[in-house]
Amino acid sequence: MHPVDWAVVVVYLVWIVYDGLRRSKGTDKVDGYFLANRSLPWWAVGLSVMATQMSAVTLVGTTGQAYATGLRFIQLYFGLPLAMVILSLTVVPFFTRARVYTAYEYLERRFDVRTRSLASFLFLVGRAFSLGVTLAAPSVVMSAILGWTLPVTVLVISVPMILYTTIGGVQAVAWTDVKQMFVVVGGMSAAVAVLLYGILHSVSLGDALHLAGATGRLKAIDFRFDPRETYTFWSGMIGGLFLMLSYFGCDQSQVQRYLTAKSIDEARHSLLMSAFVKIPLQLLILTSGVLVFVFYLFQTPPMLFNQTYDAQVAASPAAGEYAALEKDFNAAIDARRAASGRGERSAFLESDAHVRDVRAKAAAVVRRVTGDQRYNDVNYVFPTFITTRMPIGLVGLMIAAIFAAAMSASGGELNALATATIIDFYRRHFVTQASEGHYLTVSKLATLFWGLFACVVAMYSANQGSLVEVVNRYGSFFYGSLLGVFMLAILTTRATARGAFWGVISGMVVVLTVAFSPWTRDIAFLWHNLIGALVVFVVGMAISMCEPLPASAQAVAGGSRSGQ
Amino acid sequence: MKAKTALDDSLERDTPMTATYLGVLLVEAVILGALWVLGRLFS
């Protein structure tokens, strides 16, 4: 990378830490540290909500996925706008009026401490490991691209983030999120501009769209109803709706964002901002991936974008085979370029299939030589384009954008982990009466602890592909159950504490069974959220109907409903 | 009983947003329609 690009990255890192620390004013009490004294404007909260959801994996992974398969990933977000409307009508007024720090605090008021602790514990376990993965995934890619060691990359991303989150609390997280969103959107817009500039040198926009469309990359909507397919219109609309309801309604890393808003109205506006903007923003990111594909129709791409094992393959007995594939690849690329330029559809599709075939063979050679059966290069497509094709200065901006996405997603998660630890466990079970100063100090220590824990998980999980997969799947094991228990809490006055607790346990057991049973394990993970929520609700209600409703629960439920 | 403060009042500001909700759903419908047309036009 050029020194100017390094300078851009360094300036970005220094600026974001300085700004985060500057925002720590007013965080001398727990309310300020965890909820920014409920003082943030809707647009800042809205940007923070989106920044927390958008990790670096969104930038490097989604663009790579669009390069390989096109826009179909967008269907995952089809349920989001409706979810935001439902949440604005239901949990936002509940949580705001209840004056809670965590979503799970509400469960104790409605049910009992056991249900609250179980829900908070599920959140802590799942989120702590996923925070590690949030840091690990971009670190693995960026260490390969930038030539850094993995620990250095993890520390470059996490140390500034841990610093401003620990000292400045939620206020620092929210305001740095705002800036990071501008860096990310600015960077992605610059990438699209560079791609269009490069493409329009070779072909018109209409022809570029026809080339992308011919390979199916512009087919965003798939109306087939097949529960085994991860991304279809129906899995996005139904499974995605329940996923988004769970994530934005029951996951503390998101709930805490809108609890910092000035009022119920402002909290609603912050969620509705995502409802309007999230799909277009995701389309911008996916479009970048499709444009990278079109760009490389007229420029020669590397045979494999992930070149981590190049030296190992070159020194192995398979080096000759690999070199022959490379020669074949270059010939296929030339043929595809010629067909693209002439607009010959069948010749273009034929040569594109040949390119894919050679790439698959090359990846198979790498897997055979290295023994890394999970080897693929999807996540390396966009970073490779950035570092080899973008102009000086913009490379630095894009690297900063990837770091920004990693930091903004993990800062919110880290802050939420500390909040749940202190509010739901430390202050509730261990030290119930202490000064504000004491709670503030242990809150900062909890933030620091989870930050260091995430760094260790990141360094460990980077070399454990299976762990990454387990953590990702774990989210879908408990998300639906969490949503189910909140449905019991909010939608009905008849649910009892015992019903809620055993409902959650049943929901998780059923989802785990569905996920691992040989008959049902092909069901795409998005449907797990729906299954979990429904099981919790049905089992919870069934148990509740078998016992009388306690008077205290009746009063709380009645009070909550009257506030609707 | 604790008296209601100005902060409590401002926190509870809760106005109906039916038009905004309909706007959200309308925008999504337009985006989905546009994506469907895009897929049909360039396939």
Coordinates of C-alpha atoms in Angstrom, one line a residue:
Chain A
M1 CA 0.0 0.0 0.0
H2 CA 1.1 3.6 -0.7
P3 CA 2.3 5.7 2.2
V4 CA -0.7 8.1 1.5
D5 CA -3.1 5.1 2.1
W6 CA -1.3 4.2 5.3
A7 CA -1.6 7.8 6.4
V8 CA -5.4 7.8 5.7
V9 CA -5.8 4.6 7.9
V10 CA -3.7 6.0 10.7
V11 CA -5.5 9.4 10.7
Y12 CA -8.8 7.5 10.7
L13 CA -7.8 5.4 13.7
V14 CA -6.5 8.3 15.7
W15 CA -9.5 10.4 14.9
I16 CA -12.0 7.8 15.9
V17 CA -10.3 7.2 19.3
Y18 CA -10.0 10.9 19.9
D19 CA -13.6 11.5 19.0
G20 CA -14.8 8.6 21.1
L21 CA -13.0 9.8 24.2
R22 CA -14.2 13.4 23.7
R23 CA -17.7 12.0 23.8
S24 CA -17.3 10.5 27.3
K25 CA -18.7 13.7 28.9
G26 CA -21.7 13.0 31.1
T27 CA -20.9 9.3 31.6
D28 CA -20.0 9.7 35.3
K29 CA -23.1 7.7 36.3
V30 CA -24.4 4.3 35.2
D31 CA -27.3 5.9 33.4
G32 CA -25.0 8.0 31.4
Y33 CA -22.5 5.2 30.7
F34 CA -25.1 2.7 29.6
L35 CA -28.0 4.9 28.3
A36 CA -26.4 8.3 27.5
N37 CA -28.9 9.7 29.9
R38 CA -31.6 8.9 27.3
S39 CA -30.5 12.0 25.4
L40 CA -29.6 11.0 21.8
P41 CA -31.4 12.3 18.7
W42 CA -33.2 9.8 16.5
W43 CA -30.8 10.1 13.6
A44 CA -27.7 9.3 15.7
V45 CA -29.5 6.4 17.3
G46 CA -30.7 5.2 13.8
L47 CA -27.2 5.4 12.4
S48 CA -25.9 3.5 15.4
V49 CA -28.5 0.8 15.0
M50 CA -27.4 0.3 11.4
A51 CA -23.7 0.5 12.2
T52 CA -24.1 -2.2 14.9
Q53 CA -25.8 -4.5 12.5
M54 CA -23.3 -3.9 9.7
S55 CA -20.1 -5.7 10.4
A56 CA -17.0 -5.9 8.3
V57 CA -18.2 -9.3 7.2
T58 CA -21.0 -7.4 5.5
L59 CA -18.5 -5.4 3.4
V60 CA -16.0 -8.1 2.5
G61 CA -18.3 -11.2 2.6
T62 CA -21.5 -9.8 1.0
T63 CA -19.6 -8.2 -1.8
G64 CA -17.8 -11.5 -2.4
Q65 CA -21.1 -13.3 -2.3
A66 CA -22.6 -10.9 -4.9
Y67 CA -19.5 -11.4 -7.1
A68 CA -20.1 -15.1 -7.0
T69 CA -23.9 -15.4 -7.0
G70 CA -25.4 -11.9 -7.5
L71 CA -28.1 -10.0 -5.7
R72 CA -30.1 -12.8 -4.2
F73 CA -28.7 -12.3 -0.7
I74 CA -30.8 -9.2 -0.4
Q75 CA -33.9 -11.4 0.3
L76 CA -32.5 -11.9 3.8
Y77 CA -33.6 -8.3 4.5
F78 CA -37.1 -8.5 3.1
G79 CA -38.7 -9.0 6.5
L80 CA -36.8 -6.1 8.1
P81 CA -39.1 -3.1 7.2
L82 CA -42.2 -4.9 8.6
A83 CA -40.3 -6.0 11.7
M84 CA -39.4 -2.4 12.4
V85 CA -43.0 -1.4 12.1
I86 CA -44.1 -4.2 14.5
L87 CA -41.3 -3.3 17.0
S88 CA -42.2 0.4 16.8
L89 CA -45.8 -0.5 17.8
T90 CA -44.9 -3.0 20.5
V91 CA -41.5 -3.3 22.3
V92 CA -40.3 0.3 21.8
P93 CA -43.1 1.9 24.0
F94 CA -42.8 -1.1 26.5
F95 CA -39.1 -0.8 27.0
T96 CA -39.0 3.0 27.1
R97 CA -41.8 3.3 29.6
A98 CA -40.4 0.5 31.7
R99 CA -37.2 2.6 32.2
V100 CA -35.1 -0.6 31.8
Y101 CA -31.4 -0.8 31.1
T102 CA -31.7 -4.2 29.5
A103 CA -34.5 -6.0 27.6
Y104 CA -34.2 -8.9 30.0
E105 CA -34.9 -6.6 33.0
Y106 CA -38.5 -6.3 31.7
L107 CA -38.8 -10.1 31.8
E108 CA -38.4 -10.1 35.6
R109 CA -41.1 -7.5 36.0
R110 CA -43.4 -9.5 33.9
F111 CA -42.4 -13.1 34.9
D112 CA -39.6 -13.7 37.4
V113 CA -35.9 -13.4 38.0
R114 CA -35.2 -16.9 36.7
T115 CA -36.6 -16.1 33.2
R116 CA -34.7 -12.8 33.2
S117 CA -31.4 -14.5 34.1
L118 CA -31.9 -17.3 31.6
A119 CA -32.6 -14.9 28.7
S120 CA -29.7 -12.6 29.7
F121 CA -27.4 -15.6 30.0
L122 CA -28.3 -16.8 26.6
F123 CA -27.6 -13.4 25.2
L124 CA -24.2 -13.2 27.0
V125 CA -23.0 -16.6 25.8
G126 CA -24.1 -16.1 22.2
R127 CA -23.0 -12.5 21.9
A128 CA -19.6 -12.9 23.6
F129 CA -18.6 -15.6 21.1
S130 CA -20.1 -13.8 18.1
L131 CA -18.2 -10.7 19.1
G132 CA -15.0 -12.7 18.8
V133 CA -16.1 -13.9 15.4
T134 CA -17.1 -10.3 14.4
L135 CA -13.5 -9.4 15.0
A136 CA -11.9 -12.6 13.6
A137 CA -13.6 -12.7 10.2
P138 CA -12.3 -9.4 8.9
S139 CA -9.0 -9.8 10.7
V140 CA -8.2 -13.1 8.8
V141 CA -8.9 -11.4 5.5
M142 CA -7.2 -8.2 6.2
S143 CA -4.1 -9.9 7.7
A144 CA -3.7 -11.8 4.4
I145 CA -4.3 -8.7 2.3
L146 CA -2.1 -6.3 4.3
G147 CA 0.6 -8.8 5.1
W148 CA 0.2 -8.4 8.9
T149 CA 0.1 -11.3 11.4
L150 CA -3.4 -12.2 12.7
P151 CA -2.8 -11.0 16.3
V152 CA -1.6 -7.6 15.0
T153 CA -4.7 -7.2 12.8
V154 CA -7.0 -8.2 15.6
L155 CA -5.3 -5.7 17.9
V156 CA -5.4 -2.9 15.4
I157 CA -9.1 -3.3 15.1
S158 CA -10.0 -4.0 18.7
V159 CA -7.7 -1.9 20.8
P160 CA -9.1 1.5 19.6
M161 CA -12.6 0.1 19.9
I162 CA -12.1 -1.3 23.4
L163 CA -10.5 2.0 24.4
Y164 CA -13.3 4.3 23.4
T165 CA -16.0 1.9 24.5
T166 CA -14.5 1.3 27.9
I167 CA -13.9 5.0 28.7
G168 CA -16.8 6.6 26.9
G169 CA -19.6 4.1 27.2
V170 CA -22.6 4.1 25.0
Q171 CA -22.3 7.7 24.1
A172 CA -18.8 7.2 22.6
V173 CA -20.1 4.1 20.8
A174 CA -23.1 5.9 19.3
W175 CA -21.3 9.0 18.1
T176 CA -18.4 7.0 16.7
D177 CA -20.9 4.7 15.0
V178 CA -22.4 7.8 13.3
K179 CA -19.0 8.8 11.9
Q180 CA -18.1 5.2 11.0
M181 CA -21.4 4.9 9.0
F182 CA -20.3 8.0 6.9
V183 CA -16.9 6.5 6.3
V184 CA -18.5 3.1 5.2
V185 CA -21.1 4.7 2.9
G186 CA -18.5 7.2 1.6
G187 CA -16.1 4.3 0.9
M188 CA -18.6 2.1 -0.7
S189 CA -19.9 5.0 -2.9
A190 CA -16.3 5.7 -4.0
A191 CA -15.8 2.0 -4.8
V192 CA -19.0 2.0 -7.0
A193 CA -17.8 5.2 -8.8
V194 CA -14.3 3.6 -9.5
L195 CA -15.9 0.4 -10.7
L196 CA -18.3 2.3 -13.0
Y197 CA -15.5 4.4 -14.3
G198 CA -13.5 1.3 -15.1
I199 CA -16.4 -0.6 -16.6
L200 CA -17.6 2.3 -18.8
H201 CA -14.2 2.4 -20.5
S202 CA -14.9 -1.1 -22.0
V203 CA -18.7 -1.3 -22.3
S204 CA -21.9 0.7 -21.9
L205 CA -24.0 0.5 -18.7
G206 CA -26.8 -1.3 -20.5
D207 CA -24.4 -3.9 -21.9
A208 CA -22.8 -4.3 -18.5
L209 CA -26.2 -5.0 -17.0
H210 CA -27.0 -7.5 -19.7
L211 CA -23.7 -9.3 -19.0
A212 CA -24.4 -9.5 -15.3
G213 CA -28.0 -10.5 -15.9
A214 CA -27.0 -13.2 -18.4
T215 CA -25.2 -15.0 -15.5
G216 CA -28.2 -14.6 -13.2
R217 CA -26.6 -12.1 -11.0
L218 CA -29.4 -9.5 -11.3
K219 CA -32.1 -12.0 -10.3
A220 CA -32.7 -10.8 -6.8
I221 CA -36.0 -12.5 -6.1
D222 CA -36.6 -16.2 -6.0
F223 CA -40.3 -17.1 -5.4
R224 CA -39.8 -20.8 -5.0
F225 CA -41.0 -22.1 -1.6
D226 CA -38.2 -24.4 -0.6
P227 CA -37.3 -24.5 3.1
R228 CA -33.9 -25.9 2.2
E229 CA -33.0 -22.8 0.2
T230 CA -31.4 -20.2 2.5
Y231 CA -32.3 -17.1 0.4
T232 CA -35.8 -17.1 -1.1
F233 CA -38.6 -14.5 -1.1
W234 CA -40.5 -16.6 1.5
S235 CA -37.5 -17.4 3.8
G236 CA -36.7 -13.6 3.8
M237 CA -40.2 -12.5 4.3
I238 CA -41.2 -15.0 7.0
G239 CA -38.0 -16.4 8.5
G240 CA -36.2 -13.1 8.0
L241 CA -39.2 -11.2 9.7
F242 CA -38.8 -13.4 12.8
L243 CA -35.0 -13.1 12.7
M244 CA -35.2 -9.3 12.6
L245 CA -37.9 -9.2 15.3
S246 CA -35.6 -11.2 17.5
Y247 CA -32.5 -9.3 16.7
F248 CA -33.9 -5.8 17.0
G249 CA -36.5 -6.6 19.7
C250 CA -34.7 -9.0 22.0
D251 CA -30.9 -8.7 21.5
Q252 CA -29.5 -6.2 24.0
S253 CA -26.9 -5.0 21.4
Q254 CA -29.7 -3.5 19.4
V255 CA -32.3 -2.7 22.2
Q256 CA -29.7 -0.7 24.0
R257 CA -29.2 1.5 20.9
Y258 CA -32.8 2.8 21.0
L259 CA -33.1 2.9 24.8
T260 CA -30.6 5.9 24.5
A261 CA -33.2 7.9 22.4
K262 CA -34.8 11.0 23.9
S263 CA -38.4 9.7 23.7
I264 CA -40.6 6.9 22.4
D265 CA -41.1 8.9 19.2
E266 CA -37.3 9.3 18.7
A267 CA -36.7 5.6 19.4
R268 CA -39.3 4.7 16.8
H269 CA -37.8 7.1 14.2
S270 CA -34.4 5.5 14.8
L271 CA -35.8 2.0 13.9
L272 CA -37.8 3.3 11.0
M273 CA -34.7 4.8 9.6
S274 CA -33.4 1.3 9.1
A275 CA -36.7 0.3 7.7
F276 CA -36.3 2.9 4.9
V277 CA -32.5 2.7 4.4
K278 CA -31.3 -0.8 5.2
I279 CA -32.4 -2.5 1.9
P280 CA -31.0 0.3 -0.4
L281 CA -27.8 0.3 1.6
Q282 CA -27.5 -3.5 1.3
L283 CA -28.2 -3.1 -2.4
L284 CA -25.4 -0.6 -2.7
I285 CA -23.0 -3.2 -1.1
L286 CA -24.3 -6.1 -3.2
T287 CA -24.2 -4.0 -6.4
S288 CA -20.5 -3.3 -5.7
G289 CA -19.9 -7.1 -5.8
V290 CA -21.8 -7.5 -9.1
L291 CA -19.9 -4.6 -10.6
V292 CA -16.6 -6.2 -9.5
F293 CA -17.7 -9.2 -11.5
V294 CA -18.4 -7.1 -14.6
F295 CA -15.1 -5.2 -14.0
Y296 CA -13.1 -8.4 -14.1
L297 CA -14.8 -9.4 -17.4
F298 CA -12.6 -6.8 -19.0
Q299 CA -9.6 -7.0 -16.7
T300 CA -7.6 -10.1 -15.8
P301 CA -8.5 -11.2 -12.2
P302 CA -6.2 -13.5 -10.2
M303 CA -7.2 -17.2 -10.6
L304 CA -7.9 -17.4 -6.9
F305 CA -8.4 -14.2 -4.8
N306 CA -7.2 -15.9 -1.6
Q307 CA -3.5 -16.3 -2.2
T308 CA -2.6 -17.3 1.4
Y309 CA -1.3 -20.7 0.3
D310 CA 0.3 -19.7 -3.0
A311 CA 3.9 -20.3 -1.8
Q312 CA 2.9 -23.7 -0.2
V313 CA 1.2 -24.8 -3.5
A314 CA 4.2 -23.6 -5.6
A315 CA 6.6 -25.7 -3.4
S316 CA 4.4 -28.8 -3.5
P317 CA 4.3 -31.7 -6.1
A318 CA 1.1 -30.1 -7.4
A319 CA 3.0 -27.0 -8.6
G320 CA 3.0 -28.2 -12.2
E321 CA -0.7 -29.0 -12.2
Y322 CA -1.4 -25.6 -10.7
A323 CA 0.7 -23.8 -13.3
A324 CA -1.2 -25.6 -16.1
L325 CA -4.5 -24.5 -14.6
E326 CA -3.3 -21.0 -14.5
K327 CA -2.4 -21.1 -18.2
D328 CA -5.9 -22.6 -18.9
F329 CA -7.4 -19.9 -16.7
N330 CA -5.8 -17.1 -18.7
A331 CA -6.9 -18.5 -22.0
A332 CA -10.5 -18.8 -20.6
I333 CA -10.4 -15.2 -19.4
D334 CA -9.2 -14.0 -22.8
A335 CA -12.0 -16.0 -24.5
R336 CA -14.6 -14.5 -22.0
R337 CA -13.3 -11.0 -22.5
A338 CA -13.6 -11.3 -26.3
A339 CA -17.1 -12.8 -26.0
S340 CA -18.2 -10.0 -23.6
G341 CA -16.9 -7.3 -25.9
R342 CA -18.7 -8.8 -28.9
G343 CA -21.9 -9.3 -26.9
E344 CA -22.2 -13.0 -27.9
R345 CA -24.4 -14.4 -25.2
S346 CA -23.9 -18.1 -25.7
A347 CA -20.1 -17.8 -26.2
F348 CA -19.9 -15.5 -23.1
L349 CA -21.8 -18.0 -21.0
E350 CA -19.7 -20.9 -22.2
S351 CA -16.4 -19.2 -21.5
D352 CA -17.7 -18.0 -18.1
A353 CA -18.6 -21.6 -17.2
H354 CA -15.1 -22.5 -18.2
V355 CA -13.6 -19.8 -16.0
R356 CA -15.7 -21.1 -13.0
D357 CA -14.6 -24.7 -13.8
V358 CA -10.9 -23.8 -13.8
R359 CA -11.3 -21.8 -10.6
A360 CA -13.0 -24.7 -8.9
K361 CA -10.2 -27.1 -10.0
A362 CA -7.6 -24.7 -8.7
A363 CA -9.4 -24.4 -5.3
A364 CA -9.5 -28.2 -5.1
V365 CA -5.8 -28.3 -5.7
V366 CA -5.2 -25.9 -2.8
R367 CA -7.5 -27.9 -0.5
R368 CA -5.7 -31.1 -1.5
V369 CA -2.2 -29.7 -0.9
T370 CA -2.9 -27.8 2.3
G371 CA -5.6 -30.0 3.8
D372 CA -7.7 -26.9 4.4
Q373 CA -11.1 -28.3 3.4
R374 CA -12.8 -24.9 4.1
Y375 CA -10.6 -23.0 1.7
N376 CA -12.5 -20.5 -0.5
D377 CA -11.9 -17.0 -1.8
V378 CA -15.3 -15.4 -1.5
N379 CA -14.2 -13.0 1.3
Y380 CA -11.0 -12.0 -0.6
V381 CA -12.6 -10.7 -3.8
F382 CA -13.5 -7.2 -2.7
P383 CA -10.3 -6.5 -0.6
T384 CA -8.2 -7.7 -3.5
F385 CA -10.0 -5.3 -5.9
I386 CA -9.5 -2.5 -3.4
T387 CA -5.8 -3.0 -2.9
T388 CA -4.9 -3.6 -6.5
R389 CA -7.4 -1.5 -8.5
M390 CA -8.4 1.5 -6.6
P391 CA -6.5 4.8 -6.8
I392 CA -4.1 6.0 -4.1
G393 CA -6.0 7.6 -1.2
L394 CA -9.2 5.7 -1.9
V395 CA -7.4 2.4 -0.9
G396 CA -6.8 3.9 2.5
L397 CA -10.4 5.1 2.7
M398 CA -11.7 1.6 1.9
I399 CA -9.4 -0.1 4.4
A400 CA -10.6 2.5 7.0
A401 CA -14.2 1.7 6.0
I402 CA -13.6 -2.0 6.6
F403 CA -12.0 -1.2 10.0
A404 CA -14.9 1.2 10.7
A405 CA -17.5 -1.5 10.0
A406 CA -15.7 -4.0 12.3
M407 CA -15.4 -1.4 15.1
S408 CA -18.9 -0.1 14.9
A409 CA -20.4 -3.6 15.0
S410 CA -18.2 -4.7 17.9
G411 CA -18.4 -1.5 19.9
G412 CA -22.2 -1.8 20.3
E413 CA -21.9 -5.5 21.1
L414 CA -19.2 -4.9 23.7
N415 CA -21.2 -2.2 25.4
A416 CA -24.3 -4.4 25.5
L417 CA -22.3 -7.3 27.0
A418 CA -21.1 -5.1 29.8
T419 CA -24.6 -3.8 30.4
A420 CA -26.2 -7.2 30.7
T421 CA -23.3 -8.5 33.0
I422 CA -23.6 -5.6 35.4
I423 CA -27.4 -4.9 35.4
D424 CA -28.7 -8.4 35.0
F425 CA -26.2 -10.3 37.1
Y426 CA -23.7 -8.2 39.2
R427 CA -26.2 -5.6 40.5
R428 CA -29.1 -8.0 40.6
H429 CA -27.5 -11.0 42.3
F430 CA -24.1 -10.1 43.8
V431 CA -23.7 -6.4 44.9
T432 CA -27.2 -5.0 45.2
Q433 CA -26.5 -1.9 47.2
A434 CA -23.4 0.2 46.2
S435 CA -22.5 3.7 45.1
E436 CA -22.8 5.0 41.5
G437 CA -19.0 5.2 41.4
H438 CA -18.7 1.6 42.3
Y439 CA -21.1 0.4 39.6
L440 CA -19.5 2.7 37.0
T441 CA -16.0 1.3 37.8
V442 CA -17.2 -2.3 37.6
S443 CA -19.0 -1.5 34.3
K444 CA -15.8 -0.2 32.8
L445 CA -14.0 -3.3 34.1
A446 CA -16.7 -5.5 32.6
T447 CA -16.3 -3.7 29.2
L448 CA -12.6 -4.3 29.3
F449 CA -13.0 -7.9 30.3
W450 CA -15.4 -8.7 27.4
G451 CA -13.1 -6.8 25.0
L452 CA -10.1 -8.9 26.0
F453 CA -12.2 -12.1 25.9
A454 CA -13.4 -11.2 22.4
C455 CA -9.7 -10.7 21.3
V456 CA -8.8 -14.1 22.6
V457 CA -11.8 -15.7 20.9
A458 CA -11.0 -13.9 17.7
M459 CA -7.4 -15.2 17.6
Y460 CA -8.5 -18.7 18.5
S461 CA -11.6 -18.9 16.2
A462 CA -9.6 -17.6 13.2
N463 CA -8.0 -21.0 13.0
Q464 CA -11.1 -23.0 13.9
G465 CA -13.5 -22.8 11.0
S466 CA -15.9 -25.1 12.7
L467 CA -16.1 -22.8 15.7
V468 CA -17.2 -19.9 13.5
E469 CA -19.9 -22.0 12.0
V470 CA -21.0 -23.2 15.5
V471 CA -21.2 -19.7 16.8
N472 CA -23.2 -18.5 13.7
R473 CA -25.7 -21.4 14.1
Y474 CA -25.9 -20.8 17.9
G475 CA -27.5 -17.4 17.2
S476 CA -30.4 -19.0 15.4
F477 CA -30.8 -21.5 18.3
F478 CA -31.7 -18.9 20.8
Y479 CA -33.0 -16.0 18.8
G480 CA -36.3 -17.5 18.1
S481 CA -36.7 -18.6 21.8
L482 CA -35.9 -15.1 23.0
L483 CA -38.5 -13.7 20.7
G484 CA -41.0 -16.3 21.9
V485 CA -40.6 -15.3 25.5
F486 CA -41.0 -11.6 24.7
M487 CA -44.2 -12.5 22.7
L488 CA -45.5 -14.2 25.9
A489 CA -44.6 -11.2 27.9
I490 CA -46.1 -8.6 25.7
L491 CA -48.9 -10.2 23.7
T492 CA -50.8 -11.9 26.5
T493 CA -51.6 -11.4 30.2
R494 CA -52.2 -15.1 30.7
A495 CA -48.6 -16.3 30.5
T496 CA -47.0 -17.3 33.8
A497 CA -43.4 -17.3 34.9
R498 CA -43.2 -21.1 34.9
G499 CA -44.7 -21.2 31.3
A500 CA -42.2 -18.6 30.1
F501 CA -39.2 -20.4 31.6
W502 CA -40.1 -23.9 30.3
G503 CA -41.3 -22.4 27.1
V504 CA -37.8 -21.0 26.4
I505 CA -36.1 -24.3 27.3
S506 CA -38.6 -26.2 25.0
G507 CA -38.0 -23.8 22.2
M508 CA -34.2 -24.3 22.3
V509 CA -34.5 -28.1 22.6
V510 CA -36.9 -28.2 19.5
V511 CA -34.6 -25.9 17.5
L512 CA -31.5 -27.9 18.4
T513 CA -33.4 -31.1 17.4
V514 CA -34.5 -29.6 14.1
A515 CA -30.9 -28.3 13.4
F516 CA -29.2 -31.7 14.1
S517 CA -31.8 -34.3 13.2
P518 CA -31.0 -36.1 9.9
W519 CA -34.6 -35.6 8.7
T520 CA -34.8 -31.8 9.3
R521 CA -31.2 -30.5 9.3
D522 CA -31.5 -29.3 5.7
I523 CA -34.1 -26.7 6.8
A524 CA -32.4 -23.3 6.3
F525 CA -31.4 -21.5 9.5
L526 CA -33.8 -18.6 8.9
W527 CA -36.7 -20.9 9.6
H528 CA -35.2 -21.8 13.0
N529 CA -36.3 -18.4 14.3
L530 CA -39.9 -18.9 13.4
I531 CA -39.9 -22.5 14.8
G532 CA -38.3 -21.4 18.1
A533 CA -40.6 -18.5 18.6
L534 CA -43.8 -20.5 17.9
V535 CA -42.7 -23.4 20.2
V536 CA -41.9 -21.1 23.1
F537 CA -45.3 -19.4 22.6
V538 CA -47.3 -22.6 22.3
V539 CA -45.6 -24.5 25.1
G540 CA -45.5 -21.4 27.3
M541 CA -49.2 -20.8 26.9
A542 CA -50.0 -24.5 27.4
I543 CA -48.1 -24.6 30.7
S544 CA -49.6 -21.3 31.8
M545 CA -53.1 -22.4 31.1
C546 CA -52.6 -25.3 33.6
E547 CA -52.0 -22.9 36.5
P548 CA -53.6 -19.9 38.0
L549 CA -52.2 -16.4 37.0
P550 CA -50.5 -14.8 40.0
A551 CA -52.1 -11.5 40.9
S552 CA -48.7 -9.6 40.7
A553 CA -48.2 -10.7 37.1
Q554 CA -51.7 -9.7 36.3
A555 CA -51.0 -6.2 37.6
V556 CA -47.8 -5.8 35.7
A557 CA -49.2 -7.2 32.5
G558 CA -52.2 -5.0 32.8
G559 CA -50.1 -2.0 33.4
S560 CA -47.9 -2.7 30.5
R561 CA -50.8 -3.2 28.1
S562 CA -52.5 0.0 29.2
G563 CA -49.4 1.9 28.1
Q564 CA -49.7 0.7 24.6
Chain B
M1 CA -45.2 8.5 45.1
K2 CA -42.6 10.1 42.9
A3 CA -43.8 13.2 41.0
K4 CA -43.6 13.1 37.3
T5 CA -40.7 15.1 35.9
A6 CA -40.3 17.1 32.7
L7 CA -37.9 14.3 31.5
D8 CA -40.6 11.7 32.1
D9 CA -43.0 13.7 29.9
S10 CA -40.5 14.1 27.1
L11 CA -39.5 10.5 27.3
E12 CA -43.1 9.4 26.9
R13 CA -43.7 11.6 23.8
D14 CA -45.7 9.1 21.8
T15 CA -47.5 10.2 18.6
P16 CA -49.3 8.0 16.1
M17 CA -47.1 7.3 13.1
T18 CA -49.5 5.4 10.9
A19 CA -48.6 7.4 7.8
T20 CA -44.9 6.6 8.3
Y21 CA -45.6 2.9 8.8
L22 CA -47.6 2.8 5.5
G23 CA -44.7 4.8 3.9
V24 CA -42.3 2.1 5.0
L25 CA -44.4 -0.7 3.5
L26 CA -44.9 1.3 0.3
V27 CA -41.2 2.0 -0.2
E28 CA -40.5 -1.7 0.3
A29 CA -43.1 -2.7 -2.2
V30 CA -41.6 -0.3 -4.7
I31 CA -38.1 -1.7 -4.1
L32 CA -39.3 -5.3 -4.5
G33 CA -41.2 -4.4 -7.7
A34 CA -38.1 -2.6 -9.1
L35 CA -35.9 -5.6 -8.2
W36 CA -38.3 -8.0 -9.9
V37 CA -38.4 -5.9 -13.0
L38 CA -34.6 -5.6 -13.0
G39 CA -34.3 -9.4 -12.8
R40 CA -36.8 -9.8 -15.7
L41 CA -35.3 -7.1 -17.9
F42 CA -31.7 -8.3 -17.7
S43 CA -31.8 -12.1 -17.6

